mmCIF file with all atom_site columns, C-alpha atoms in Angstrom:
data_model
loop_
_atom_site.group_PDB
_atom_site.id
_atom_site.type_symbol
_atom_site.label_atom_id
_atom_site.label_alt_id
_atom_site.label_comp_id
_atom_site.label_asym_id
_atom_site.label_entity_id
_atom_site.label_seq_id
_atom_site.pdbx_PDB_ins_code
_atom_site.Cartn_x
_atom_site.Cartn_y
_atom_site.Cartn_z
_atom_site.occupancy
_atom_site.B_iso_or_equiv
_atom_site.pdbx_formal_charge
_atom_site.auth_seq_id
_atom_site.auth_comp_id
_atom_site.auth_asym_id
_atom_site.auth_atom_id
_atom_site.pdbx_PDB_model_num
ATOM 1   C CA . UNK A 1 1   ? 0.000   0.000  0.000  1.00 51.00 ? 1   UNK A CA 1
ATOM 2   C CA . UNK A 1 2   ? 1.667   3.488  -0.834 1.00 56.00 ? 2   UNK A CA 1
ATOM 3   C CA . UNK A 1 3   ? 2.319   6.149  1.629  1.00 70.00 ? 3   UNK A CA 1
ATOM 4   C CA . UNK A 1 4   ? -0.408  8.713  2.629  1.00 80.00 ? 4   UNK A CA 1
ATOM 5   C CA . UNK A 1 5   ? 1.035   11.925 0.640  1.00 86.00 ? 5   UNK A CA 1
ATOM 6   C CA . UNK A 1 6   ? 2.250   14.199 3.081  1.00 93.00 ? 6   UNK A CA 1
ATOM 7   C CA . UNK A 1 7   ? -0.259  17.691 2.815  1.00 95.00 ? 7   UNK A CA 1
ATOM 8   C CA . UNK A 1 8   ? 1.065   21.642 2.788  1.00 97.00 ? 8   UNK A CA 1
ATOM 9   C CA . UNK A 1 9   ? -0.575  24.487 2.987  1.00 97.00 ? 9   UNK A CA 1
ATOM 10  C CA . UNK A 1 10  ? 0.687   27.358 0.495  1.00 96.00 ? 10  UNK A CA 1
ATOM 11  C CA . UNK A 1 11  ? -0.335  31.276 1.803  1.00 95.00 ? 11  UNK A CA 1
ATOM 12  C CA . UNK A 1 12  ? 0.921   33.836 -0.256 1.00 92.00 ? 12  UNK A CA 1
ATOM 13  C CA . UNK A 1 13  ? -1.069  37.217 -1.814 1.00 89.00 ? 13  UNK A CA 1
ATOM 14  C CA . UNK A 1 14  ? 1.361   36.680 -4.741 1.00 89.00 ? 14  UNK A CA 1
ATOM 15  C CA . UNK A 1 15  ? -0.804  34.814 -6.991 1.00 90.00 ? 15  UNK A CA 1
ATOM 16  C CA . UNK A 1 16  ? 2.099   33.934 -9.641 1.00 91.00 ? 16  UNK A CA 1
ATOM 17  C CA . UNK A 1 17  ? 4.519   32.756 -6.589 1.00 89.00 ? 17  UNK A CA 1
ATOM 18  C CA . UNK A 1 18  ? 1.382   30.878 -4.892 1.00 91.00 ? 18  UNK A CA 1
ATOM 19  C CA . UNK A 1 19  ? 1.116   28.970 -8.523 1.00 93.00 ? 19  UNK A CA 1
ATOM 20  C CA . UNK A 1 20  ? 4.553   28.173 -8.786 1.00 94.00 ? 20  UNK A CA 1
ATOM 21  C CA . UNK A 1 21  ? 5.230   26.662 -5.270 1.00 94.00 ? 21  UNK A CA 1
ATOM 22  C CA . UNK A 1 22  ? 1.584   24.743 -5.802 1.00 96.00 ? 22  UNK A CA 1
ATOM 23  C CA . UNK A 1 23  ? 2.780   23.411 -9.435 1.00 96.00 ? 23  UNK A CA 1
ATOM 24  C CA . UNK A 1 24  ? 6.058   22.772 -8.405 1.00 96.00 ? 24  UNK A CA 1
ATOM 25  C CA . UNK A 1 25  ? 4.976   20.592 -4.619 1.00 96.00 ? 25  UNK A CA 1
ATOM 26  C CA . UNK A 1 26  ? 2.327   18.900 -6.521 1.00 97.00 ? 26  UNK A CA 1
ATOM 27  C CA . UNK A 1 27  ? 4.381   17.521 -8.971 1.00 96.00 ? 27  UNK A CA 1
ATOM 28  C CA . UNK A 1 28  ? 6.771   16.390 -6.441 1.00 94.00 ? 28  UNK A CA 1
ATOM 29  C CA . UNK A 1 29  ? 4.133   14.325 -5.163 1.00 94.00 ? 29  UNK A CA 1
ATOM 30  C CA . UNK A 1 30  ? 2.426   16.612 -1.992 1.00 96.00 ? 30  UNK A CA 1
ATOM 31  C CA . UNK A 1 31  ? -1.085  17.217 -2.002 1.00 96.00 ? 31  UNK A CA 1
ATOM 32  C CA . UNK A 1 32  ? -1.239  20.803 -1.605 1.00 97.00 ? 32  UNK A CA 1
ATOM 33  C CA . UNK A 1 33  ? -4.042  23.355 -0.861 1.00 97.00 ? 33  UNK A CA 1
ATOM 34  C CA . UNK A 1 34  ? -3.786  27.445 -0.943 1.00 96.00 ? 34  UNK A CA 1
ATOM 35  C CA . UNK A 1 35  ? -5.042  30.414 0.792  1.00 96.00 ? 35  UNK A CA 1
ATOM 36  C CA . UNK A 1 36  ? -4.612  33.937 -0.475 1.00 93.00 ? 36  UNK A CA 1
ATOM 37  C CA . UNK A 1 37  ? -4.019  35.778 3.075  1.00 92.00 ? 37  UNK A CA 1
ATOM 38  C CA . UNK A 1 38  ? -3.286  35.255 6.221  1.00 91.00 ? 38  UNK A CA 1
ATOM 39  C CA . UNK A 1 39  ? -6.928  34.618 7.603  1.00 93.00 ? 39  UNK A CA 1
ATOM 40  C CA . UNK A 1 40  ? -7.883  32.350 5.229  1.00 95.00 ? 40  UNK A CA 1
ATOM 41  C CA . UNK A 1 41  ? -4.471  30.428 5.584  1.00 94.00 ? 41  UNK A CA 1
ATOM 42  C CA . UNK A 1 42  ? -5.742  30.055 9.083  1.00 95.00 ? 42  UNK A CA 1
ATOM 43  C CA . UNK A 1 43  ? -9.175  28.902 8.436  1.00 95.00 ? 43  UNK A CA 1
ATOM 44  C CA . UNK A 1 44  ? -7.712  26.256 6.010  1.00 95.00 ? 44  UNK A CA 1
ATOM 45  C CA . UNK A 1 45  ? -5.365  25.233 8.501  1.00 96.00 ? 45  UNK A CA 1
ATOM 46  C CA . UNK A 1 46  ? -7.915  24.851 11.538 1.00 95.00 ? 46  UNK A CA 1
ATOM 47  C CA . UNK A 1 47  ? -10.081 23.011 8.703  1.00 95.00 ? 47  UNK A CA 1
ATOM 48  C CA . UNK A 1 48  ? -7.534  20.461 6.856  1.00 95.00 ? 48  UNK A CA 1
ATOM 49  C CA . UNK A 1 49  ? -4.653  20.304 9.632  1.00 96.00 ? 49  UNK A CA 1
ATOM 50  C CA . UNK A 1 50  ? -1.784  20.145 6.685  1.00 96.00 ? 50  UNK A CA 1
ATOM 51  C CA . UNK A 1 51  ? 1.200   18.326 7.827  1.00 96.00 ? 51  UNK A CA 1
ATOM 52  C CA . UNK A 1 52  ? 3.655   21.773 7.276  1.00 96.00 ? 52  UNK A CA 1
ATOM 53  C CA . UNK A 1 53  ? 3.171   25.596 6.024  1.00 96.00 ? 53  UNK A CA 1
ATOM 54  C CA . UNK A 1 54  ? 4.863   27.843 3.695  1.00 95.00 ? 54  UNK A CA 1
ATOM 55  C CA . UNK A 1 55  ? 3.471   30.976 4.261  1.00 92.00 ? 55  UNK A CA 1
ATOM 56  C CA . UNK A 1 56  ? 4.462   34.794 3.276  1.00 87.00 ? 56  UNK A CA 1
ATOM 57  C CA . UNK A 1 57  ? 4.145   37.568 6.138  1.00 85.00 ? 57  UNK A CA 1
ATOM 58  C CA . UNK A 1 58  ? 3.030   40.620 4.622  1.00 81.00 ? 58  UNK A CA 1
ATOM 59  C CA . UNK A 1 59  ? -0.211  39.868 3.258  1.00 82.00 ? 59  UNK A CA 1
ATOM 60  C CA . UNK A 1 60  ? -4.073  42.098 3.346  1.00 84.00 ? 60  UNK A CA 1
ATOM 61  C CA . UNK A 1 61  ? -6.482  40.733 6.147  1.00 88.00 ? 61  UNK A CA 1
ATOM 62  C CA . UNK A 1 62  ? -4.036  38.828 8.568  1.00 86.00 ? 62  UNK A CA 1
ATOM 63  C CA . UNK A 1 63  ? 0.093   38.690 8.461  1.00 86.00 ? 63  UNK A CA 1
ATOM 64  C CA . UNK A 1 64  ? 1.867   35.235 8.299  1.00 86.00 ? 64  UNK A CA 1
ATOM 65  C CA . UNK A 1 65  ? 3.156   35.987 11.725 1.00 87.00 ? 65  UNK A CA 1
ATOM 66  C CA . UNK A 1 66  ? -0.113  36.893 13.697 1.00 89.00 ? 66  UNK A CA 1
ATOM 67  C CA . UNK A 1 67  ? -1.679  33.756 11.641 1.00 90.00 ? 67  UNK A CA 1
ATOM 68  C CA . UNK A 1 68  ? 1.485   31.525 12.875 1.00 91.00 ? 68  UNK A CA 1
ATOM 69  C CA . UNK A 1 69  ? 0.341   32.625 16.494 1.00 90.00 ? 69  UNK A CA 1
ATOM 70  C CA . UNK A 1 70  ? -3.061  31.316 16.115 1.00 92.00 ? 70  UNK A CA 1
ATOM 71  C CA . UNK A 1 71  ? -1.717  28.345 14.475 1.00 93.00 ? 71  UNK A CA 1
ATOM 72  C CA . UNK A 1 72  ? 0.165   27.683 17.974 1.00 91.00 ? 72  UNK A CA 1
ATOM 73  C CA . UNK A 1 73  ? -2.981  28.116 20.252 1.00 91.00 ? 73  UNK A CA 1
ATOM 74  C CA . UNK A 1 74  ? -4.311  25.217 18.646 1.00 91.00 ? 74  UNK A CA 1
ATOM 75  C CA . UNK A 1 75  ? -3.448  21.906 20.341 1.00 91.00 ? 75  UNK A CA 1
ATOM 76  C CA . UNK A 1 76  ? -2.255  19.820 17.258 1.00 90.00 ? 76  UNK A CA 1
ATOM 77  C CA . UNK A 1 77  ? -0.625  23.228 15.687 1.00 91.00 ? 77  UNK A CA 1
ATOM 78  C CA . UNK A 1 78  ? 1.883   23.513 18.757 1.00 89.00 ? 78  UNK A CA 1
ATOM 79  C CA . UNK A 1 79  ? 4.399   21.603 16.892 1.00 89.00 ? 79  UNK A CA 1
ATOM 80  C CA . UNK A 1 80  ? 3.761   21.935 13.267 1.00 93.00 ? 80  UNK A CA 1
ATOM 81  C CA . UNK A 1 81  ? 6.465   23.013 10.483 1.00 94.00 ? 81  UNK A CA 1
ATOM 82  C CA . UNK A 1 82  ? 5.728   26.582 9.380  1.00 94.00 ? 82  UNK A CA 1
ATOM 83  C CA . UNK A 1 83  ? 8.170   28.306 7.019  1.00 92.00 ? 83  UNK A CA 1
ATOM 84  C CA . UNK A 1 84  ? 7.943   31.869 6.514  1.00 89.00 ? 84  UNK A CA 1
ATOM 85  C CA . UNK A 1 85  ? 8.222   33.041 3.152  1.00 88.00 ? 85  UNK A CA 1
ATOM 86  C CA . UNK A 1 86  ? 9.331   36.545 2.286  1.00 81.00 ? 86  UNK A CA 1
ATOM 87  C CA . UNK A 1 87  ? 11.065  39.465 0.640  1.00 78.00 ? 87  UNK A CA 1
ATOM 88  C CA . UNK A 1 88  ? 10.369  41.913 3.526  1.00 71.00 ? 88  UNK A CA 1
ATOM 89  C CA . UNK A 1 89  ? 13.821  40.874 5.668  1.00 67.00 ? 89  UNK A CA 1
ATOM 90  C CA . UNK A 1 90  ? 14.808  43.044 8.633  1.00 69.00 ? 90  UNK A CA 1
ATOM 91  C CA . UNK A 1 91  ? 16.238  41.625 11.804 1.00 70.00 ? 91  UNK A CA 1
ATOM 92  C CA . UNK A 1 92  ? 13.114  42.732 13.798 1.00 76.00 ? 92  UNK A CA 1
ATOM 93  C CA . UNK A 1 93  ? 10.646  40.574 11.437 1.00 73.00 ? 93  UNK A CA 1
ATOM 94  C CA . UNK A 1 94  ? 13.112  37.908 11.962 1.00 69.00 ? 94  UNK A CA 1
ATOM 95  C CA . UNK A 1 95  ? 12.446  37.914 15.719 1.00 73.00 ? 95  UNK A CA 1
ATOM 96  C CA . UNK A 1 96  ? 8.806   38.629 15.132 1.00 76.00 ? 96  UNK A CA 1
ATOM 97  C CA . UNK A 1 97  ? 8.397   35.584 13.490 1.00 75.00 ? 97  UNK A CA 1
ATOM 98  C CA . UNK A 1 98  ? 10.703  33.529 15.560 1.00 70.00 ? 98  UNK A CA 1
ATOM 99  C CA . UNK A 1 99  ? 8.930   34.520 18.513 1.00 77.00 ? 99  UNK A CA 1
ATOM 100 C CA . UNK A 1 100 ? 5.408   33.646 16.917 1.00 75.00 ? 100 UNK A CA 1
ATOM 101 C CA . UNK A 1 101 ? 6.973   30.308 16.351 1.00 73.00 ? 101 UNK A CA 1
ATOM 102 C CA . UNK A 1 102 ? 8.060   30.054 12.935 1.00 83.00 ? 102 UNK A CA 1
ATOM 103 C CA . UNK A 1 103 ? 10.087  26.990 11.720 1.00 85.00 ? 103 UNK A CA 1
ATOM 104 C CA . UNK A 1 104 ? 12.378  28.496 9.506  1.00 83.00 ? 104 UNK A CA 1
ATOM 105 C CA . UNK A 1 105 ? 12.296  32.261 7.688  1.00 81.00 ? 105 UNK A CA 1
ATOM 106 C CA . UNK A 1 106 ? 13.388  32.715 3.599  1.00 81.00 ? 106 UNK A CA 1
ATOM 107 C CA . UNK A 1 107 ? 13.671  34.711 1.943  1.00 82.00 ? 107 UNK A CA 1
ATOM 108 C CA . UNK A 1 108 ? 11.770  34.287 -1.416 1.00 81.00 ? 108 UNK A CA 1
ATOM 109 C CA . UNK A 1 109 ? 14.171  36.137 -3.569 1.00 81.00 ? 109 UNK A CA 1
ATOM 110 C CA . UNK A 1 110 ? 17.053  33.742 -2.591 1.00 82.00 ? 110 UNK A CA 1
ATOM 111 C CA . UNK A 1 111 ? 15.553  30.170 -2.841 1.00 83.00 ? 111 UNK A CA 1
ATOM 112 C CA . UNK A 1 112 ? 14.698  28.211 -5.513 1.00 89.00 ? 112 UNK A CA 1
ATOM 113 C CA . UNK A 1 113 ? 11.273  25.973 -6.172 1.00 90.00 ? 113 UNK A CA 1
ATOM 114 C CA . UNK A 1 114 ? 14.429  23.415 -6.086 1.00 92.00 ? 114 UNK A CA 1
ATOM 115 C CA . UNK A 1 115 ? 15.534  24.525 -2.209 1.00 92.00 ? 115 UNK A CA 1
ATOM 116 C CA . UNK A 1 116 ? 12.122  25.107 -1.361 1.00 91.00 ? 116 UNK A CA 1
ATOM 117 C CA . UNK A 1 117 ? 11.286  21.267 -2.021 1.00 93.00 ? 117 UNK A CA 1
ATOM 118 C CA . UNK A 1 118 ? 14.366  20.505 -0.189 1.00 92.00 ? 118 UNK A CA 1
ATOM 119 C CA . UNK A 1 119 ? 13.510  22.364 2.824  1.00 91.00 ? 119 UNK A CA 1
ATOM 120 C CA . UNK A 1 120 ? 9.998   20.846 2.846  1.00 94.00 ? 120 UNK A CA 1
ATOM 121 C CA . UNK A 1 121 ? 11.188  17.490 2.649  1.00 94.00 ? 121 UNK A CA 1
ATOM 122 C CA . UNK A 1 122 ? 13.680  18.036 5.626  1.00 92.00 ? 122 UNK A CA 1
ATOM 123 C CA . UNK A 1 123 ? 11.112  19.318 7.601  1.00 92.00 ? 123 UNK A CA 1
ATOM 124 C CA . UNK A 1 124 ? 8.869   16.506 6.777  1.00 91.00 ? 124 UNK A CA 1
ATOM 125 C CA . UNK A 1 125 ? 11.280  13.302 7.784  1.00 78.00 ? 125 UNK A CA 1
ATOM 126 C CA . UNK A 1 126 ? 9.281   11.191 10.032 1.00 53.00 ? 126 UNK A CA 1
#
């Protein structure tokens, strides 16, 4: 019997980024789903419980990092992967989203769909 695909949740406002990271997951063999802002991320997340999230931070509605701190209120989000995606880097965001209890921070102008896969899959190992 095969594996269970392992299931992330993409949040990004960028709708051409949001595509790529989708297309790209997908065809690695994820099942993925999307959200377009922060709220919504949130609402998918409470809904589908995905086993990690990419999300950006500076997005309309709700930021990545105030929807990372709902994400930890929950009992089964205490320990899930999140991975903040951005472009927006200053030291202070850093520790913003640290503190909220991001997994790891990128920045999206530095990675490739490539190193994004890679860093989902390490955060993934069972």
């Amino acid at each position: 019997m095969a594996a269970k695909p392992h299931t992330v949740l993409v949040i990004d406002d960028d709708p051409f980024l949001l595509g790529s990271v989708i297309e790209t997951l997908t065809r690695e063999g994820f099942k993925v789903w999307q959200a377009h802002n922060g709220k919504e991320g949130f609402e998918q997340a409470v809904k589908r419980k995905p086993d990690l999230i990419l999300t950006d931070n500076v997005m309309p509605v709700m930021s990545g990092v105030e929807m990372i701190a709902g994400i930890r209120n929950q009992p089964w989000g205490k320990q899930l992967p999140v991975i903040i995606m951005t472009n927006m880097y200053t030291a202070d965001m850093l520790n913003q989203s640290l503190q909220a209890g991001a997994t790891d921070y990128i920045m999206k102008s530095d990675i490739s769909l490539a190193k994004i896969v890679e860093l989902v899959r390490s955060k993934l190992k069972d």
